[in-house]
CSV table of C-alpha atoms and ligand atoms in Angstrom, one decimal:
chain,number,residue,atom,x,y,z
K,1,MET,CA,35.9,-260.1,50.1
K,2,LYS,CA,39.2,-258.6,50.2
K,3,VAL,CA,40.0,-255.8,51.9
K,4,GLY,CA,43.5,-253.9,51.3
K,5,VAL,CA,45.2,-251.7,53.5
K,6,LEU,CA,47.2,-249.2,51.1
K,7,LYS,CA,50.8,-247.8,53.0
K,8,GLU,CA,49.7,-243.5,52.9
K,9,THR,CA,52.3,-241.5,50.9
K,10,THR,CA,51.4,-238.1,51.4
K,11,PRO,CA,54.4,-236.1,53.3
K,12,GLY,CA,53.6,-236.4,56.6
K,13,GLU,CA,51.2,-238.9,56.5
K,14,ARG,CA,51.7,-241.3,59.4
K,15,ARG,CA,48.4,-243.0,60.6
K,16,VAL,CA,47.3,-246.6,58.5
K,17,ALA,CA,43.8,-247.1,58.2
K,18,LEU,CA,43.6,-250.3,59.9
K,19,VAL,CA,45.3,-251.8,62.9
K,20,PRO,CA,46.0,-255.3,63.8
K,21,GLU,CA,43.4,-255.3,66.5
K,22,MET,CA,40.2,-255.1,64.8
K,23,LEU,CA,41.4,-257.8,62.1
K,24,ALA,CA,39.7,-260.6,64.1
K,25,ARG,CA,36.1,-259.2,64.0
K,26,LEU,CA,36.7,-258.0,60.3
K,27,ARG,CA,37.8,-262.2,59.4
K,28,GLY,CA,34.8,-263.4,61.1
K,29,ALA,CA,33.1,-261.4,59.4
K,30,GLY,CA,34.1,-263.0,56.2
K,31,LEU,CA,36.7,-261.1,54.7
K,32,ASP,CA,40.4,-261.1,54.4
K,33,VAL,CA,42.8,-258.8,54.8
K,34,LEU,CA,45.6,-257.3,52.1
K,35,VAL,CA,48.1,-255.2,53.8
K,36,GLN,CA,50.9,-252.6,51.9
K,37,SER,CA,54.5,-254.2,53.4
K,38,GLY,CA,54.9,-251.2,55.6
K,39,ALA,CA,51.8,-249.5,56.2
K,40,GLY,CA,51.6,-249.6,59.7
K,41,ASP,CA,55.0,-247.8,60.2
K,42,GLY,CA,54.8,-245.1,60.8
K,43,ALA,CA,51.8,-245.6,63.6
K,44,TRP,CA,54.3,-248.4,65.2
K,45,PHE,CA,52.0,-251.2,63.9
K,46,ALA,CA,54.6,-253.6,62.1
K,47,ASP,CA,53.3,-256.2,59.6
K,48,SER,CA,54.6,-258.9,61.2
K,49,ALA,CA,51.7,-257.5,63.7
K,50,TYR,CA,49.1,-257.6,60.8
K,51,ALA,CA,51.1,-261.2,59.7
K,52,GLU,CA,50.2,-262.2,63.4
K,53,ALA,CA,46.3,-261.2,63.0
K,54,GLY,CA,46.0,-263.2,59.7
K,55,ALA,CA,46.7,-260.1,57.7
K,56,SER,CA,48.8,-261.1,54.3
K,57,ILE,CA,51.3,-259.1,53.7
K,58,VAL,CA,51.9,-258.0,50.1
K,59,SER,CA,53.5,-255.4,48.1
K,60,ARG,CA,51.1,-252.3,46.9
K,61,SER,CA,50.7,-253.4,42.7
K,62,GLU,CA,49.3,-257.3,44.3
K,63,LEU,CA,47.0,-255.3,46.8
K,64,LEU,CA,45.5,-252.8,44.0
K,65,ALA,CA,45.3,-256.0,41.6
K,66,ASP,CA,43.7,-258.4,44.3
K,67,ALA,CA,41.4,-255.6,46.9
K,68,ASP,CA,38.1,-255.8,46.5
K,69,ILE,CA,38.4,-253.3,48.8
K,70,VAL,CA,41.2,-250.5,48.4
K,71,VAL,CA,40.9,-248.4,51.8
K,72,GLY,CA,43.1,-245.4,53.1
K,73,ILE,CA,43.1,-242.7,55.2
K,74,GLY,CA,43.0,-239.9,52.4
K,75,ARG,CA,42.5,-239.4,48.5
K,76,PRO,CA,44.9,-242.1,47.5
K,77,GLU,CA,48.1,-240.6,45.2
K,78,GLU,CA,47.2,-240.3,40.9
K,79,PRO,CA,48.7,-243.8,40.9
K,80,VAL,CA,46.7,-245.4,42.9
K,81,ILE,CA,43.8,-244.0,41.4
K,82,ALA,CA,45.3,-245.1,37.4
K,83,ALA,CA,45.1,-248.5,39.2
K,84,LEU,CA,41.4,-248.6,40.2
K,85,ARG,CA,39.1,-251.6,38.2
K,86,PRO,CA,35.5,-251.7,37.4
K,87,GLY,CA,33.5,-252.7,40.6
K,88,GLN,CA,36.6,-252.5,42.7
K,89,ALA,CA,35.7,-250.2,46.0
K,90,LEU,CA,37.8,-247.7,47.7
K,91,ALA,CA,37.2,-246.3,50.8
K,92,GLY,CA,38.3,-243.6,53.1
K,93,MET,CA,38.3,-239.6,53.7
K,94,LEU,CA,37.9,-238.9,49.8
K,95,ASN,CA,36.5,-235.2,50.6
K,96,PRO,CA,33.9,-235.3,47.3
K,97,LEU,CA,32.5,-231.8,48.8
K,98,VAL,CA,36.2,-230.5,48.0
K,99,ASP,CA,36.8,-231.9,44.8
K,100,PRO,CA,33.4,-233.6,43.0
K,101,ALA,CA,35.7,-233.0,40.2
K,102,PHE,CA,37.6,-236.6,41.8
K,103,ALA,CA,34.2,-238.6,42.3
K,104,ALA,CA,32.8,-238.1,38.6
K,105,ALA,CA,36.4,-239.7,37.7
K,106,LEU,CA,36.0,-242.4,40.4
K,107,ALA,CA,32.4,-243.2,38.4
K,108,ALA,CA,33.5,-243.0,35.4
K,109,LYS,CA,35.4,-245.9,36.3
K,110,GLY,CA,32.8,-247.9,38.0
K,111,VAL,CA,34.9,-246.9,41.3
K,112,THR,CA,32.2,-247.5,44.2
K,113,ALA,CA,33.8,-244.6,46.3
K,114,ILE,CA,33.1,-244.4,50.1
K,115,SER,CA,33.9,-241.7,51.7
K,116,LEU,CA,33.1,-241.5,55.3
K,117,ASP,CA,33.4,-237.4,55.7
K,118,GLY,CA,29.6,-238.1,54.2
K,119,LEU,CA,28.9,-240.3,57.5
K,120,PRO,CA,25.2,-238.7,58.6
K,121,ARG,CA,27.0,-237.3,62.1
K,122,THR,CA,24.4,-236.8,64.5
K,123,LEU,CA,22.4,-239.8,64.0
K,124,PRO,CA,23.5,-242.3,66.8
K,125,ARG,CA,24.4,-246.0,65.7
K,126,ALA,CA,26.7,-244.2,63.4
K,127,GLN,CA,28.8,-242.7,66.1
K,128,GLY,CA,30.8,-245.4,66.0
K,129,MET,CA,31.7,-244.8,62.2
K,130,ASP,CA,32.5,-240.4,63.1
K,131,ALA,CA,36.0,-240.5,61.7
K,132,LEU,CA,35.9,-236.4,61.0
K,133,THR,CA,35.1,-236.5,64.5
K,134,SER,CA,38.0,-239.2,65.7
K,135,GLN,CA,40.2,-237.1,64.1
K,136,ALA,CA,39.3,-233.8,65.6
K,137,ASN,CA,39.6,-235.1,68.7
K,138,VAL,CA,43.5,-236.2,68.2
K,139,ALA,CA,44.2,-232.7,66.0
K,140,GLY,CA,42.8,-230.6,68.1
K,141,TYR,CA,44.5,-232.4,71.2
K,142,LYS,CA,48.0,-231.7,69.5
K,143,ALA,CA,46.8,-228.3,68.4
K,144,ALA,CA,47.1,-227.0,72.1
K,145,LEU,CA,50.5,-229.0,72.4
K,146,VAL,CA,51.7,-227.5,69.8
K,147,GLY,CA,50.6,-223.9,70.6
K,148,ALA,CA,52.2,-224.3,74.0
K,149,ALA,CA,55.4,-225.3,72.7
K,150,ALA,CA,55.9,-222.7,70.5
K,151,PHE,CA,55.4,-220.4,72.8
K,152,GLY,CA,58.1,-218.7,74.9
K,153,ARG,CA,56.6,-218.3,78.2
K,154,PHE,CA,55.0,-221.3,80.2
K,155,PHE,CA,50.6,-222.0,79.7
K,156,PRO,CA,49.7,-222.1,84.0
K,157,LEU,CA,50.4,-219.6,86.2
K,158,LEU,CA,53.7,-220.8,88.1
K,159,ILE,CA,54.3,-219.8,91.9
K,160,THR,CA,58.3,-220.8,92.8
K,161,ALA,CA,61.5,-218.9,93.8
K,162,ALA,CA,62.5,-217.2,90.7
K,163,GLY,CA,59.4,-215.6,90.6
K,164,THR,CA,55.8,-215.8,89.5
K,165,ALA,CA,54.8,-216.7,85.8
K,166,ARG,CA,51.2,-215.5,84.9
K,167,PRO,CA,48.9,-218.2,82.8
K,168,ALA,CA,48.8,-217.9,79.1
K,169,LYS,CA,45.7,-216.6,77.5
K,170,VAL,CA,44.7,-219.2,74.6
K,171,LEU,CA,41.8,-218.1,72.4
K,172,VAL,CA,40.4,-220.4,70.5
K,173,LEU,CA,38.7,-219.7,67.6
K,174,GLY,CA,35.5,-222.9,66.3
K,175,THR,CA,33.9,-224.9,69.3
K,176,GLY,CA,33.4,-227.7,66.9
K,177,VAL,CA,35.2,-231.4,68.2
K,178,ALA,CA,39.1,-230.6,67.8
K,179,GLY,CA,38.1,-226.4,69.4
K,180,LEU,CA,36.2,-228.1,72.5
K,181,GLN,CA,39.4,-230.4,72.3
K,182,ALA,CA,42.5,-227.9,71.9
K,183,ILE,CA,39.9,-226.2,75.1
K,184,GLY,CA,40.3,-228.6,77.1
K,185,THR,CA,43.6,-229.7,76.9
K,186,ALA,CA,44.8,-225.7,76.6
K,187,LYS,CA,43.0,-226.0,80.1
K,188,ARG,CA,44.7,-228.5,81.7
K,189,LEU,CA,47.6,-227.3,81.1
K,190,GLY,CA,46.9,-224.7,83.2
K,191,ALA,CA,46.0,-221.8,80.4
K,192,VAL,CA,43.3,-218.7,81.1
K,193,VAL,CA,41.0,-220.3,77.8
K,194,SER,CA,38.2,-218.1,75.8
K,195,ALA,CA,36.9,-219.6,73.0
K,196,TYR,CA,34.3,-217.9,70.1
K,197,ASP,CA,31.9,-220.0,67.5
K,198,VAL,CA,29.4,-217.8,65.1
K,199,ARG,CA,27.4,-221.2,66.5
K,200,PRO,CA,27.1,-219.6,70.1
K,201,GLN,CA,24.8,-223.5,71.3
K,202,THR,CA,28.8,-224.2,71.9
K,203,LYS,CA,28.4,-221.8,74.6
K,204,THR,CA,27.4,-224.0,77.5
K,205,GLU,CA,30.4,-226.4,76.1
K,206,VAL,CA,32.9,-223.9,75.8
K,207,GLU,CA,31.6,-222.9,79.5
K,208,SER,CA,31.4,-226.9,80.8
K,209,LEU,CA,35.5,-226.7,80.7
K,210,GLY,CA,36.1,-223.7,82.7
K,211,ALA,CA,36.5,-221.6,79.2
K,212,ALA,CA,35.4,-218.0,79.3
K,213,PHE,CA,32.8,-217.7,75.5
K,214,ILE,CA,33.0,-214.4,73.5
K,215,GLU,CA,30.1,-213.0,72.7
K,216,LEU,CA,30.0,-211.0,69.2
K,217,THR,CA,28.0,-208.2,68.4
K,218,SER,CA,28.3,-207.8,65.1
K,219,VAL,CA,27.4,-210.9,63.8
K,220,GLY,CA,24.1,-212.8,64.9
K,221,THR,CA,23.5,-216.8,65.0
K,222,ALA,CA,25.5,-219.2,61.5
K,223,ALA,CA,23.7,-222.0,62.9
K,224,GLY,CA,23.8,-224.3,59.4
K,225,GLU,CA,22.0,-227.6,58.6
K,226,GLY,CA,22.7,-230.7,60.8
K,227,GLY,CA,24.8,-228.8,63.5
K,228,TYR,CA,27.3,-227.0,61.2
K,229,ALA,CA,28.0,-223.5,60.2
K,230,ARG,CA,26.4,-221.7,57.3
K,231,ALA,CA,29.2,-219.6,55.4
K,232,LEU,CA,29.0,-215.9,55.8
K,233,THR,CA,28.0,-213.1,53.8
K,234,GLU,CA,30.8,-210.6,52.8
K,235,GLU,CA,29.2,-208.0,55.0
K,236,GLU,CA,29.1,-210.7,58.1
K,237,ARG,CA,32.8,-211.6,57.5
K,238,GLN,CA,34.2,-208.0,58.0
K,239,ALA,CA,32.0,-207.2,60.7
K,240,GLN,CA,33.9,-210.5,62.2
K,241,GLN,CA,37.3,-210.0,61.3
K,242,ALA,CA,36.8,-206.4,62.8
K,243,GLU,CA,35.8,-207.9,65.5
K,244,LEU,CA,37.7,-210.1,66.6
K,245,THR,CA,40.8,-207.8,66.0
K,246,GLY,CA,40.4,-206.6,69.6
K,247,HIS,CA,40.2,-210.2,71.6
K,248,ILE,CA,43.3,-211.1,69.3
K,249,ALA,CA,45.1,-209.0,69.8
K,250,ARG,CA,44.7,-209.7,73.9
K,251,HIS,CA,45.5,-212.6,73.3
K,252,ASP,CA,48.7,-214.6,73.8
K,253,VAL,CA,48.1,-217.9,71.8
K,254,ILE,CA,45.4,-218.2,69.3
K,255,ILE,CA,44.1,-221.7,67.2
K,256,THR,CA,41.8,-221.9,64.9
K,257,THR,CA,39.7,-224.0,63.7
K,258,ALA,CA,37.0,-223.0,62.1
K,259,GLN,CA,35.3,-225.0,58.8
K,260,VAL,CA,32.2,-224.4,56.8
K,261,PRO,CA,31.5,-227.8,54.9
K,262,GLY,CA,32.5,-228.1,51.2
K,263,ARG,CA,34.0,-224.7,51.6
K,264,ARG,CA,37.1,-222.6,51.9
K,265,PRO,CA,37.8,-222.7,55.5
K,266,PRO,CA,36.3,-218.6,56.4
K,267,LEU,CA,39.4,-216.4,57.1
K,268,LEU,CA,39.0,-215.2,60.7
K,269,VAL,CA,42.0,-214.0,61.7
K,270,THR,CA,43.4,-211.0,59.5
K,271,GLU,CA,46.7,-209.7,58.3
K,272,ASP,CA,45.8,-206.5,61.0
K,273,ALA,CA,44.7,-208.7,63.6
K,274,ILE,CA,48.3,-210.2,63.5
K,275,LYS,CA,49.9,-206.9,63.5
K,276,ALA,CA,47.5,-206.0,66.6
K,277,MET,CA,49.5,-209.1,68.6
K,278,ALA,CA,51.8,-208.9,70.2
K,279,ALA,CA,56.1,-210.5,69.8
K,280,GLY,CA,56.4,-213.9,70.8
K,281,SER,CA,52.4,-214.5,70.2
K,282,VAL,CA,51.3,-218.0,68.6
K,283,ILE,CA,48.7,-219.0,65.8
K,284,VAL,CA,48.5,-222.2,65.2
K,285,ASP,CA,46.0,-222.6,62.5
K,286,MET,CA,43.7,-225.6,62.0
K,287,GLY,CA,42.3,-224.5,58.7
K,288,ALA,CA,45.5,-224.3,56.8
K,289,GLY,CA,45.1,-226.6,54.0
K,290,PRO,CA,45.3,-226.2,49.6
K,291,LEU,CA,42.3,-223.9,49.9
K,292,GLY,CA,43.1,-221.5,52.1
K,293,GLY,CA,43.2,-221.4,55.9
K,294,ASN,CA,41.8,-219.0,59.0
K,295,VAL,CA,44.6,-217.1,59.3
K,296,ALA,CA,46.0,-214.2,57.2
K,297,GLY,CA,49.5,-216.0,55.5
K,298,SER,CA,49.3,-218.7,56.7
K,299,VAL,CA,50.7,-221.9,54.9
K,300,PRO,CA,50.4,-225.6,55.7
K,301,ASP,CA,53.0,-227.3,57.4
K,302,THR,CA,55.2,-224.7,58.0
K,303,GLU,CA,56.0,-222.2,61.4
K,304,THR,CA,56.3,-218.8,60.4
K,305,VAL,CA,57.4,-215.4,61.9
K,306,THR,CA,55.9,-212.2,60.9
K,307,GLU,CA,58.3,-208.9,60.8
K,308,ASN,CA,56.3,-208.0,64.4
K,309,GLY,CA,57.3,-211.1,66.0
K,310,VAL,CA,54.3,-213.6,66.0
K,311,THR,CA,54.7,-216.9,65.6
K,312,VAL,CA,51.7,-218.6,62.9
K,313,ILE,CA,51.7,-222.8,62.1
K,314,GLY,CA,49.8,-223.7,59.1
K,315,ALA,CA,48.2,-227.0,61.2
K,316,GLY,CA,45.7,-228.1,59.0
K,317,GLY,CA,46.9,-232.2,59.2
K,318,LEU,CA,48.1,-232.4,63.1
K,319,ALA,CA,45.7,-235.8,63.3
K,320,ALA,CA,48.8,-237.6,61.2
K,321,SER,CA,51.5,-236.4,63.6
K,322,VAL,CA,50.1,-238.3,66.5
K,323,PRO,CA,49.1,-241.6,64.4
K,324,THR,CA,49.0,-244.3,66.8
K,325,ALA,CA,46.4,-243.1,68.8
K,326,ALA,CA,44.2,-241.6,65.5
K,327,SER,CA,44.9,-245.1,63.7
K,328,ASN,CA,43.1,-247.0,66.1
K,329,ALA,CA,41.0,-244.5,66.3
K,330,PHE,CA,40.1,-244.5,62.0
K,331,ALA,CA,40.5,-248.2,62.1
K,332,ARG,CA,38.1,-248.8,65.1
K,333,ASN,CA,35.5,-246.6,62.8
K,334,ILE,CA,36.0,-247.7,59.2
K,335,SER,CA,35.7,-251.1,60.8
K,336,ALA,CA,33.1,-250.4,61.8
K,337,LEU,CA,31.4,-248.4,58.5
K,338,LEU,CA,32.8,-251.8,56.8
K,339,LEU,CA,31.2,-254.6,59.3
K,340,HIS,CA,27.6,-252.7,59.3
K,341,MET,CA,28.2,-252.6,54.8
K,342,VAL,CA,28.7,-256.3,54.6
K,343,ASN,CA,27.0,-259.2,53.9
K,344,ASP,CA,27.9,-262.6,53.9
K,345,GLY,CA,31.0,-261.7,53.4
K,346,GLU,CA,30.5,-259.1,50.1
K,347,LEU,CA,29.9,-255.6,50.4
K,348,ALA,CA,25.7,-254.6,50.6
K,349,ILE,CA,25.5,-251.3,49.4
K,350,ASP,CA,22.5,-250.3,50.1
K,351,LEU,CA,21.1,-246.8,49.0
K,352,SER,CA,18.0,-246.6,50.9
K,353,ASP,CA,20.7,-246.9,54.4
K,354,GLU,CA,20.7,-243.5,56.0
K,355,ILE,CA,24.0,-244.6,56.9
K,356,GLN,CA,25.5,-245.6,53.1
K,357,ALA,CA,23.4,-243.1,51.2
K,358,GLY,CA,25.8,-240.5,53.0
K,359,VAL,CA,28.5,-242.2,52.7
K,360,VAL,CA,28.7,-244.3,49.1
K,361,ILE,CA,29.6,-241.6,46.5
K,362,THR,CA,29.7,-243.3,43.2
K,363,HIS,CA,27.8,-246.6,42.7
K,364,ASP,CA,27.5,-248.5,39.2
K,365,GLY,CA,28.9,-245.5,37.3
K,366,ALA,CA,27.4,-242.9,38.3
K,367,VAL,CA,27.9,-240.0,41.5
K,368,VAL,CA,24.7,-241.7,43.5
K,369,GLN,CA,25.1,-239.2,46.7
K,370,ALA,CA,23.1,-236.3,46.7
K,371,ALA,CA,25.1,-233.6,48.4
K,372,THR,CA,27.8,-234.5,45.3
K,373,ALA,CA,25.4,-234.9,42.8
K,374,ALA,CA,24.1,-231.8,43.6
K,375,LEU,CA,27.4,-229.7,43.2
K,376,LEU,CA,27.9,-231.4,40.0
K,377,ALA,CA,24.3,-230.8,38.8
K,378,LYS,CA,24.7,-226.7,39.0
K,379,ASN,CA,29.3,-227.3,37.9
K,380,PRO,CA,29.4,-230.6,35.5
K,381,THR,CA,33.4,-230.1,35.6
K,382,GLY,CA,33.8,-230.2,39.4
K,383,GLY,CA,35.5,-227.3,40.0
K,384,THR,CA,36.6,-226.3,43.8
K,385,ALA,CA,35.3,-225.4,47.1
K,386,PRO,CA,33.7,-221.5,46.7
L,1,LIG,P1,33.3,-228.1,61.5
L,1,LIG,O1,35.0,-229.0,61.5
L,1,LIG,O2,33.2,-228.5,61.0
L,1,LIG,O3,33.7,-226.9,62.7
L,1,LIG,C1,34.6,-226.9,63.6
L,1,LIG,C2,34.0,-225.1,64.2
L,1,LIG,O4,33.9,-223.9,63.5
L,1,LIG,C3,32.4,-225.1,64.7
L,1,LIG,O5,32.1,-225.6,65.3
L,1,LIG,C4,31.5,-224.3,63.3
L,1,LIG,O6,30.4,-223.8,64.0
L,1,LIG,C5,32.8,-223.5,64.2
L,1,LIG,N1,32.5,-221.8,62.8
L,1,LIG,C6,32.5,-222.4,61.2
L,1,LIG,N2,32.4,-221.0,60.6
L,1,LIG,C7,32.7,-220.2,61.8
L,1,LIG,C8,33.1,-218.9,61.9
L,1,LIG,N3,32.8,-218.2,59.9
L,1,LIG,N4,33.7,-217.7,62.9
L,1,LIG,C9,33.5,-218.6,63.6
L,1,LIG,N5,33.5,-220.5,64.1
L,1,LIG,C10,33.4,-220.7,63.0
L,1,LIG,O7,32.5,-228.5,62.7
L,1,LIG,P2,32.8,-230.1,63.5
L,1,LIG,O8,33.6,-230.1,65.2
L,1,LIG,O9,33.2,-230.8,62.7
L,1,LIG,O10,31.4,-230.2,64.7
L,1,LIG,C11,29.7,-230.1,63.4
L,1,LIG,C12,28.6,-230.6,64.2
L,1,LIG,O11,28.8,-231.0,64.4
L,1,LIG,C13,28.9,-229.3,65.7
L,1,LIG,O12,27.7,-229.6,66.0
L,1,LIG,C14,28.9,-231.2,66.4
L,1,LIG,O13,28.4,-230.8,68.0
L,1,LIG,C15,28.6,-231.6,65.5
L,1,LIG,N6,29.3,-233.0,66.2
L,1,LIG,C16,27.9,-234.0,66.3
L,1,LIG,C17,28.0,-235.3,67.1
L,1,LIG,C18,26.6,-236.7,67.4
L,1,LIG,O14,26.1,-236.1,67.2
L,1,LIG,N7,27.5,-237.8,66.9
L,1,LIG,C19,29.2,-235.4,66.0
L,1,LIG,C20,30.6,-235.0,66.1
L,1,LIG,C21,29.4,-233.4,65.9
């Protein structure tokens, strides 16, 4: 079976789905690897390194014609989808819960879609395949750096002959994988860090990193299934936003990371909250994307300064800006998944396997992943996340 590594085309995307180091293991399992010329350039993996590791360097059209399984980071551009043929497989972070109609279209083409974001993450044997976690770790680290770089003062307490600089006060909203990494990084830079999550069970993790956990009195716990948060009711949402406003105003740098699976990111920082912040404050919105973000008015991949002097950075795709680390980690995840799914050099789809039942979205002309199929049953035309 041939695995084809696409060159990413999304603007700003510098990651690559497989790195040369992974090729020996894949080839050992009977897989041939085709790499689109230049696929690793953005992350500093040259064609020659892939070739030395045993890959064939090909053009995009050769790859699409010859590969049995096409791998990429995210959802490929339309011409790639159009070129896929029945029986071919496509693997990456395809986000079917946000756009189930896309899954339906792949099923109609007879393509087997494998999406790493469907992985049952709490399953210990799946942890090496968990690209959501590996990429969130990279992004959370970078979010703290982006916040520090945009802030006009120091993060640490500095006592110098020229005077004393007090440490920055950083608030992290949402303390999943990305939030915890942002807390750790901001702490290592010397900031005084506080954090909040609607799942109070994250308090111990936050405190173990040396940050203070903020508890809101107006909203209770909103833990959902599988360790994720549930969406808040309209009433809860308003109460949360109002109570957070006071905390936000007391901080210099806010990093927001809140997500609810298959939904638009919740709005945590309202216009009123931004207005209450001091000039020179910085907000890094890791939720910012095409469906909106955690921060009112944040624009994906854009830095804006509000009338009252608050810098709002739409930073939904930060993993792509640490491309070598992110690609190394992603490549380990996708290789582990492929090795799990391959038998005698061929893709062996087995939906009775818990891992495959999560990641295999379409197969044999049907949407087979339960969560995506349920969304389509509710709304056959797909639609976007609520
Ligand atoms: P995520 O990206 O889905 O969300 C980020 C954080 O935002 C979460 O902590 C969530 O509670 C929080 N959030 C959502 N809505 C919010 C709101 N309105 N206000 C404040 N916070 C809000 O989360 P994630 O990083 O993917 O982690 C999800 C869960 O998966 C966690 O419980 C994590 O511990 C767990 N996890 C487990 C494993 C494992 O067992 N191997 C690996 C990775 C993650």
